[in-house]
Coordinates of C-alpha atoms in Angstrom, one line a residue:
X226 CA 6.8 -3.9 17.2
X227 CA 7.0 -7.3 15.2
X228 CA 3.9 -9.1 15.2
X229 CA 5.0 -12.7 14.6
X230 CA 1.8 -14.5 12.7
X231 CA 1.7 -17.8 11.3
X232 CA 1.2 -18.3 7.8
X233 CA 4.4 -16.8 6.0
X234 CA 4.8 -17.4 2.4
X235 CA 7.6 -19.3 1.1
X236 CA 9.8 -18.2 -2.1
X237 CA 10.3 -21.9 -3.2
X238 CA 6.3 -22.3 -3.3
X239 CA 4.4 -21.3 -6.3
X240 CA 0.7 -21.0 -6.2
X241 CA -1.3 -21.4 -9.4
X242 CA -3.5 -18.2 -10.0
X243 CA -6.2 -18.6 -12.7
X244 CA -7.2 -16.3 -15.1
X245 CA -9.4 -13.6 -13.8
X246 CA -12.9 -13.1 -15.6
X247 CA -12.6 -9.5 -15.1
X248 CA -10.1 -6.7 -14.2
X249 CA -10.9 -3.3 -12.7
X250 CA -9.6 0.2 -12.4
X251 CA -11.1 1.4 -9.2
X252 CA -10.9 5.2 -8.4
X253 CA -10.7 4.5 -4.5
X254 CA -7.6 2.9 -4.7
X255 CA -6.0 6.0 -5.9
X256 CA -6.2 8.8 -3.1
X257 CA -6.5 12.4 -4.2
X258 CA -8.2 12.1 -7.7
X259 CA -11.5 13.1 -8.9
X260 CA -12.3 10.2 -11.6
X261 CA -13.5 10.7 -15.1
X262 CA -14.6 7.8 -17.3
X263 CA -13.0 8.0 -20.9
X264 CA -14.7 5.0 -22.1
X265 CA -18.3 3.5 -22.3
X266 CA -19.8 -0.1 -21.6
X267 CA -19.2 -2.2 -24.7
X268 CA -16.1 -0.2 -25.8
X269 CA -13.0 -2.4 -26.9
X270 CA -9.8 -1.5 -25.4
X271 CA -6.2 -2.3 -25.8
X272 CA -3.7 -2.9 -23.0
X273 CA -2.0 0.6 -22.0
X274 CA -5.4 2.7 -23.4
X275 CA -6.5 5.2 -21.1
X276 CA -9.9 4.4 -19.7
X277 CA -10.1 7.1 -16.8
X278 CA -8.2 10.2 -15.9
X279 CA -8.2 12.8 -13.1
X280 CA -11.0 15.4 -13.7
X281 CA -8.8 18.2 -12.1
X282 CA -5.7 17.2 -13.8
X283 CA -6.6 15.2 -17.0
X284 CA -3.0 14.4 -17.9
X285 CA -3.1 11.9 -15.1
X286 CA -4.3 8.7 -16.9
X287 CA -5.3 5.2 -16.0
X288 CA -5.0 2.7 -18.5
X289 CA -6.3 -0.8 -19.2
X290 CA -4.1 -3.6 -17.8
X291 CA -5.5 -6.2 -20.5
X292 CA -6.9 -6.2 -23.9
X293 CA -10.7 -6.9 -23.6
X294 CA -14.1 -5.2 -23.7
X295 CA -15.4 -2.6 -21.1
X296 CA -18.1 -4.6 -19.3
X297 CA -19.0 -1.9 -16.9
X298 CA -18.8 1.9 -15.9
X299 CA -20.3 1.4 -12.4
X300 CA -21.5 4.4 -10.4
X301 CA -22.8 5.2 -7.0
X302 CA -24.5 7.9 -5.3
X303 CA -24.5 11.2 -7.1
X304 CA -23.1 9.4 -10.0
X305 CA -19.9 9.0 -8.4
X306 CA -17.5 6.8 -10.4
X307 CA -17.0 3.5 -8.4
X308 CA -15.2 1.4 -11.0
X309 CA -14.5 0.6 -14.5
X310 CA -14.5 -3.2 -15.1
X311 CA -13.0 -5.1 -18.4
X312 CA -13.6 -8.4 -19.6
X313 CA -10.4 -9.7 -21.1
X314 CA -9.9 -11.3 -24.5
X315 CA -8.7 -14.8 -24.7
X316 CA -5.1 -13.8 -25.4
X317 CA -3.5 -11.5 -22.9
X318 CA -0.4 -10.3 -25.2
X319 CA 1.7 -7.3 -24.0
X320 CA 1.5 -4.3 -26.6
X321 CA 4.1 -2.2 -27.7
X322 CA 5.0 1.2 -26.3
X323 CA 5.6 4.1 -28.6
X324 CA 8.6 5.7 -27.3
X325 CA 12.3 6.7 -27.9
X326 CA 15.3 5.7 -26.3
X327 CA 15.0 6.3 -22.7
X328 CA 18.4 8.1 -22.7
X329 CA 16.9 10.9 -25.2
X330 CA 14.2 12.1 -22.6
X331 CA 14.7 15.2 -20.3
X332 CA 12.8 15.5 -17.1
X333 CA 9.8 17.0 -18.7
X334 CA 9.7 14.2 -21.4
X335 CA 10.0 11.6 -19.0
X336 CA 7.0 12.9 -16.9
X337 CA 5.0 12.9 -20.1
X338 CA 6.0 9.4 -20.8
X339 CA 4.9 8.3 -17.4
X340 CA 1.6 10.2 -17.6
X341 CA 1.0 9.0 -21.1
X342 CA 1.6 5.1 -20.0
X343 CA -0.5 5.3 -17.2
X344 CA 2.5 4.7 -14.8
X345 CA 2.3 8.1 -13.1
X346 CA -0.1 7.1 -10.4
X347 CA 2.4 4.9 -8.9
X348 CA 4.1 8.0 -7.5
X349 CA 2.7 9.4 -4.5
X350 CA 3.5 12.5 -2.4
X351 CA 4.3 13.7 1.0
X352 CA 2.4 15.8 2.4
X353 CA -0.9 14.4 2.2
X354 CA -0.1 10.9 0.9
X355 CA -2.0 11.1 -2.3
X356 CA -1.1 10.8 -6.0
X357 CA 1.7 13.0 -6.9
X358 CA 1.2 16.4 -8.7
X359 CA 3.0 16.3 -12.3
X360 CA 3.4 20.1 -12.1
X361 CA 5.6 19.8 -8.8
X362 CA 9.3 19.1 -8.7
X363 CA 10.2 17.3 -5.5
X364 CA 12.9 17.6 -3.1
X365 CA 13.6 14.2 -2.9
X366 CA 12.3 10.9 -3.8
X367 CA 12.2 7.7 -1.6
X368 CA 11.8 4.5 -2.5
X369 CA 11.3 1.9 0.1
X370 CA 12.6 -2.1 -0.8
X371 CA 12.1 -3.1 3.0
X372 CA 8.8 -4.4 4.0
X373 CA 8.7 -5.1 7.5
X374 CA 4.8 -5.8 8.1
X375 CA 3.6 -8.7 9.4
X376 CA 3.7 -11.6 6.8
X377 CA 5.1 -9.5 4.4
X378 CA 6.3 -10.8 1.1
X379 CA 10.0 -11.2 0.6
X380 CA 11.0 -7.9 -1.5
X381 CA 14.2 -9.1 -2.8
X382 CA 12.1 -12.0 -4.3
X383 CA 9.8 -9.6 -5.9
X384 CA 12.7 -7.4 -7.0
X385 CA 15.2 -9.4 -8.8
X386 CA 18.0 -6.8 -9.2
X387 CA 19.9 -9.1 -11.6
X388 CA 17.5 -8.0 -14.6
X389 CA 18.1 -4.5 -14.3
X390 CA 14.5 -3.5 -14.4
X391 CA 15.0 -1.7 -10.9
X392 CA 18.1 -0.2 -11.7
X393 CA 16.2 1.5 -14.8
X394 CA 13.5 2.5 -12.8
X395 CA 15.7 4.4 -10.2
X396 CA 17.6 6.0 -13.0
X397 CA 14.3 7.4 -14.5
X398 CA 13.4 8.8 -10.9
X399 CA 16.6 10.4 -10.5
X400 CA 16.0 12.7 -13.5
X401 CA 12.8 13.9 -11.9
X402 CA 14.2 15.6 -8.9
X403 CA 16.7 18.2 -8.3
X404 CA 17.7 16.2 -5.0
X405 CA 18.5 12.6 -4.1
X406 CA 16.8 9.3 -4.6
X407 CA 17.0 7.4 -1.4
X408 CA 16.7 3.4 -1.6
X409 CA 15.7 1.8 1.8
X410 CA 16.7 -1.5 1.9
X411 CA 17.1 -4.4 4.6
X412 CA 20.5 -4.5 6.4
X413 CA 22.5 -6.8 4.2
X414 CA 20.5 -7.0 1.2
X415 CA 22.0 -7.3 -2.2
X416 CA 19.9 -4.4 -3.3
X417 CA 22.4 -2.3 -1.5
X418 CA 24.8 -2.7 -4.5
X419 CA 22.0 -0.5 -6.7
X420 CA 23.8 2.8 -5.9
X421 CA 24.6 4.2 -9.3
X422 CA 21.2 6.4 -9.2
X423 CA 20.1 6.3 -5.6
X424 CA 21.4 6.6 -2.2
X425 CA 21.0 3.4 -0.4
X426 CA 19.9 3.3 3.3
X427 CA 19.9 0.2 5.4
X428 CA 17.0 -0.1 7.6
X429 CA 16.7 -2.5 10.6
X430 CA 14.7 -3.0 13.7
X431 CA 10.9 -3.8 14.3
X432 CA 8.0 -2.9 12.1
X433 CA 7.5 0.0 11.0
X434 CA 11.1 0.2 10.0
X435 CA 10.3 -0.6 6.4
X436 CA 7.6 2.2 6.2
X437 CA 8.5 4.9 4.0
X438 CA 7.5 7.4 6.4
X439 CA 10.2 6.3 8.9
X440 CA 12.7 6.6 6.3
X441 CA 11.7 10.2 5.2
X442 CA 11.8 11.0 9.0
X443 CA 15.3 9.5 9.5
X444 CA 16.8 10.7 6.5
X445 CA 15.3 14.0 5.5
X446 CA 12.1 15.2 7.1
X447 CA 9.5 17.0 5.4
X448 CA 8.9 20.7 6.4
X449 CA 6.2 22.9 5.6
X450 CA 6.2 24.1 1.8
X451 CA 8.5 21.0 0.7
X452 CA 7.2 18.2 -1.4
X453 CA 8.6 14.7 -1.6
X454 CA 7.7 11.7 -3.7
X455 CA 7.3 8.1 -2.6
X456 CA 7.3 4.7 -4.3
X457 CA 7.3 1.0 -3.4
X458 CA 10.4 -0.7 -4.8
X459 CA 8.0 -3.4 -6.6
X460 CA 6.2 -0.5 -8.3
X461 CA 9.6 1.1 -9.3
X462 CA 10.5 -2.6 -10.6
X463 CA 7.4 -2.5 -13.0
X464 CA 8.0 1.0 -14.3
X465 CA 11.4 0.0 -15.1
X466 CA 10.4 -3.3 -16.9
X467 CA 7.9 -1.5 -19.1
X468 CA 10.2 1.3 -20.0
X469 CA 13.2 -1.0 -20.6
X470 CA 11.2 -3.4 -22.7
X471 CA 9.2 -0.6 -24.2
X472 CA 6.2 -3.0 -24.0
X473 CA 3.0 -2.6 -21.5
X474 CA 3.1 -5.5 -19.0
X475 CA 1.0 -5.2 -15.9
X476 CA 1.8 -8.7 -14.6
X477 CA 3.2 -8.8 -11.0
X478 CA 4.0 -11.3 -8.4
X479 CA 2.0 -11.4 -5.1
X480 CA 2.1 -13.4 -1.8
X481 CA -0.6 -15.4 -0.6
X482 CA -0.1 -15.2 3.3
X483 CA -2.0 -16.1 6.3
X484 CA -2.9 -19.5 8.4
X485 CA -6.4 -19.8 6.4
X486 CA -4.6 -20.6 3.1
X487 CA -4.1 -24.0 2.3
X488 CA -1.2 -23.3 0.2
X489 CA 0.8 -20.4 0.6
X490 CA 3.7 -19.0 -1.7
X491 CA 3.7 -16.6 -4.6
X492 CA 1.6 -16.1 -7.7
X493 CA 1.7 -14.2 -11.0
X494 CA -1.1 -11.9 -11.6
X495 CA -2.1 -9.2 -13.6
X496 CA -3.0 -5.8 -11.9
X497 CA -6.7 -5.2 -11.2
X498 CA -7.5 -9.1 -11.1
X499 CA -10.4 -10.4 -9.1
X500 CA -9.5 -11.7 -5.4
X501 CA -11.3 -14.9 -6.2
X502 CA -9.1 -15.9 -9.2
X503 CA -6.2 -16.3 -6.9
X504 CA -7.7 -17.7 -3.5
X505 CA -10.5 -19.8 -5.1
X506 CA -10.2 -23.5 -3.5
X507 CA -7.4 -22.2 -1.4
X508 CA -9.5 -20.9 1.6
X509 CA -12.4 -21.7 3.2
X510 CA -15.8 -19.5 2.2
X511 CA -16.9 -19.3 5.6
X512 CA -15.5 -17.6 8.9
X513 CA -12.4 -16.2 6.8
X514 CA -11.5 -12.9 6.4
X515 CA -9.7 -12.0 3.0
X516 CA -7.6 -9.1 3.1
X517 CA -5.9 -7.1 0.1
X518 CA -2.7 -6.1 1.5
X519 CA -1.2 -6.9 5.2
X520 CA -3.3 -7.3 8.2
X521 CA -2.6 -3.8 9.6
X522 CA -3.3 -1.5 6.7
X523 CA -4.9 -4.0 4.0
X524 CA -8.5 -3.7 2.9
X525 CA -11.4 -6.5 3.6
X526 CA -12.2 -7.9 0.4
X527 CA -14.6 -10.7 -0.9
X528 CA -13.6 -13.1 -3.6
X529 CA -15.4 -11.0 -6.2
X530 CA -13.6 -7.9 -5.2
X531 CA -10.2 -6.8 -6.8
X532 CA -7.1 -6.6 -5.7
X533 CA -5.6 -3.4 -4.4
X534 CA -3.8 -1.1 -7.0
X535 CA -0.5 -0.9 -4.6
X536 CA -0.8 -4.3 -3.1
X537 CA 1.5 -7.1 -3.4
X538 CA -0.1 -9.4 -0.7
X539 CA -3.5 -11.1 0.1
X540 CA -3.7 -12.3 3.5
X541 CA -6.2 -14.9 4.8
X542 CA -7.1 -15.1 8.8
X543 CA -9.8 -16.4 10.8
X544 CA -12.9 -13.9 11.0
X545 CA -13.5 -15.2 14.6
X546 CA -17.3 -15.0 14.2
X547 CA -17.3 -18.6 15.2
X548 CA -15.5 -18.2 18.4
X549 CA -17.4 -18.2 21.5
X550 CA -15.0 -18.3 24.7
X551 CA -16.0 -18.7 28.2
X552 CA -14.0 -16.4 30.7
X553 CA -11.4 -15.9 27.7
X554 CA -10.2 -12.7 29.3
X555 CA -9.5 -14.7 32.6
X556 CA -7.5 -17.5 31.2
X557 CA -3.6 -17.7 31.1
X558 CA -3.9 -17.2 27.2
X559 CA -0.8 -19.1 26.3
X560 CA -1.7 -19.3 22.6
X561 CA -2.8 -15.4 22.5
X562 CA -0.7 -12.5 21.8
X563 CA -0.6 -9.6 23.8
X564 CA 1.7 -6.6 24.0
X565 CA 1.0 -5.5 27.3
X566 CA 1.5 -9.0 28.7
X567 CA -1.9 -9.5 29.7
X568 CA -1.4 -13.3 29.0
X569 CA 1.5 -15.6 29.6
X570 CA 2.4 -16.2 26.3
X571 CA 4.9 -13.8 26.5
X572 CA 7.0 -16.2 28.9
X573 CA 7.2 -18.4 25.4
X574 CA 9.6 -15.9 23.6
X575 CA 9.6 -14.0 20.6
X576 CA 9.6 -16.7 18.2
X577 CA 6.1 -18.0 18.8
X578 CA 4.0 -17.7 15.9
X579 CA 0.4 -16.8 16.7
X580 CA -2.9 -17.1 14.8
X581 CA -5.0 -13.7 15.4
X582 CA -8.5 -13.2 14.1
X583 CA -10.5 -10.2 13.1
X584 CA -12.3 -9.6 16.5
X585 CA -11.9 -6.1 17.9
X586 CA -11.7 -7.7 21.4
X587 CA -13.0 -4.7 23.1
X588 CA -15.6 -2.0 23.2
X589 CA -14.9 1.5 21.6
X590 CA -14.4 4.3 24.2
X591 CA -12.7 7.8 24.6
X592 CA -9.0 8.4 23.8
X593 CA -7.1 7.4 26.8
X594 CA -3.8 9.3 27.3
X595 CA -1.6 6.5 28.4
X596 CA 1.5 6.7 26.0
X597 CA 0.9 3.4 24.6
X598 CA 1.1 5.0 21.2
X599 CA 4.6 6.2 21.9
X600 CA 5.7 2.6 22.4
X601 CA 5.2 1.5 19.0
X602 CA 5.4 4.9 17.2
X603 CA 9.1 5.4 15.8
X604 CA 8.7 9.2 14.4
X605 CA 10.0 12.1 16.3
X606 CA 6.1 13.1 16.7
X607 CA 3.5 13.2 19.5
X608 CA 1.0 11.0 18.0
X609 CA -1.8 11.4 20.7
X610 CA -1.6 15.2 20.5
X611 CA -1.4 15.2 16.9
X612 CA -4.3 13.0 16.7
X613 CA -6.5 15.2 19.1
X614 CA -5.4 18.1 16.9
X615 CA -6.8 16.2 13.7
X616 CA -10.2 15.6 15.3
X617 CA -10.4 19.1 16.4
X618 CA -9.1 20.4 12.9
X619 CA -6.6 22.9 14.6
X620 CA -4.7 23.7 11.7
X621 CA -1.8 25.5 13.5
X622 CA -1.5 23.0 16.0
X623 CA -1.4 20.2 13.4
X624 CA 1.1 21.8 11.6
X625 CA 3.5 22.3 14.9
X626 CA 3.0 18.6 15.4
X627 CA 4.0 17.1 12.2
X628 CA 1.1 16.5 10.2
X629 CA 2.9 17.0 6.8
X630 CA 5.4 14.1 7.6
X631 CA 2.8 11.3 8.2
X632 CA 0.6 9.0 6.5
X633 CA -2.2 6.7 7.6
X634 CA 0.1 3.6 7.6
X635 CA 2.3 5.2 10.2
X636 CA -0.5 4.8 12.9
X637 CA -1.4 1.4 11.9
X638 CA 0.6 0.1 14.9
X639 CA -0.8 2.5 17.3
X640 CA -4.3 1.4 16.1
X641 CA -3.5 -2.4 16.8
X642 CA -2.3 -1.8 20.4
X643 CA -5.1 1.0 21.1
X644 CA -7.2 0.1 24.2
X645 CA -10.0 2.6 22.9
X646 CA -10.2 0.7 19.7
X647 CA -10.3 3.8 17.6
X648 CA -9.9 3.9 13.9
X649 CA -6.9 6.1 13.9
X650 CA -5.9 5.6 10.3
X651 CA -9.2 6.7 9.3
X652 CA -8.9 10.1 11.5
X653 CA -5.3 10.5 9.7
X654 CA -6.7 10.0 6.4
X655 CA -9.6 12.4 6.9
X656 CA -7.3 14.9 8.5
X657 CA -5.0 14.9 5.6
X658 CA -7.9 15.2 3.0
X659 CA -9.5 18.1 4.9
X660 CA -6.2 19.9 5.3
X661 CA -5.4 19.3 1.7
X662 CA -8.6 20.9 0.7
X663 CA -8.3 23.7 3.3
X664 CA -4.6 24.8 2.2
X665 CA -5.3 24.1 -1.8

């Protein structure tokens, strides 16, 4: 189901992004790691220098995106590491990467290079949807270059096939697996020509056609005991750019979308920047919800929070806390979106653009077995039964119902249409984490 929202970013519009006063590495952005700080407050760091690692797998390193000084090693309850913040120097110049020519590396050497340069965390795995284990050899690698989420940025604008960076990144990935690299692209996309190191698969249809889970399920589903790796094409592009140019460069282009932005378009930022450095003066400070990511799977943020590690979009929608509707449920609702045709807006056709706010619009209640999830869930899986098995933590039933194939984002539309207002993505995330601990 496509949710046609107002506020798309236009590729010809460039939004100025101010310099961020702080950059951060947030452990919570990376599922499946136990963070350990490698620096202390006041330490000077160079771009590409490791500042954090995974305590269980110390070879997985997280590096500074800028030259600067560590301004905080911030901890929460039980001294849990929450973030490492870095105050940047006046000049943010790229640092060279000490490496040989890419063609001289074997698979083990490429893994070591990705780990040392801090690029490894861009690689995630199924099952469990977490940072990939370097000791694994994936059956296949799946890359999605088709983003079908609401107000999604134009992937062909983020990933320019002409400069060869995406091709370089795909070539590196192809040498890390004994199977294939599958590249999911939009039907008719110029990225289809990038078939030297990857098998391109054209994706068409409403959301979530662009989800990597749909690509995996349609091409080669994951069975118990198998491991596949997944990446966003924009992250592959970033990896390829750094390795081809042999220079650390964590800059990326993101989209500013949503009806609450005065100026919508694309901005170049550095990973880990504050949200406010991009949105300041572009959106009202009250009654607006800022989201790092898209409206279905993104995270609510404030201006002094940081851009998500995997996000290429910031969305601004009305909060809805200043709205007071009289008999709102009983009105025709010509300007309101409804999947179930509760409002007469469906008569206006599919081209109508809607402004949706962040209100839940209903109360939480028990899960209703109404097959409403199946209407928007494209995988060959029974979502309601799988969710109930996860809640009960019935491992045998979870395995039989396909737990190893899914990630929270695959249930985002189910959560949107759910009349029970249950946080389905949170249930799936908790279930995957519990299952990983039980099985490992």
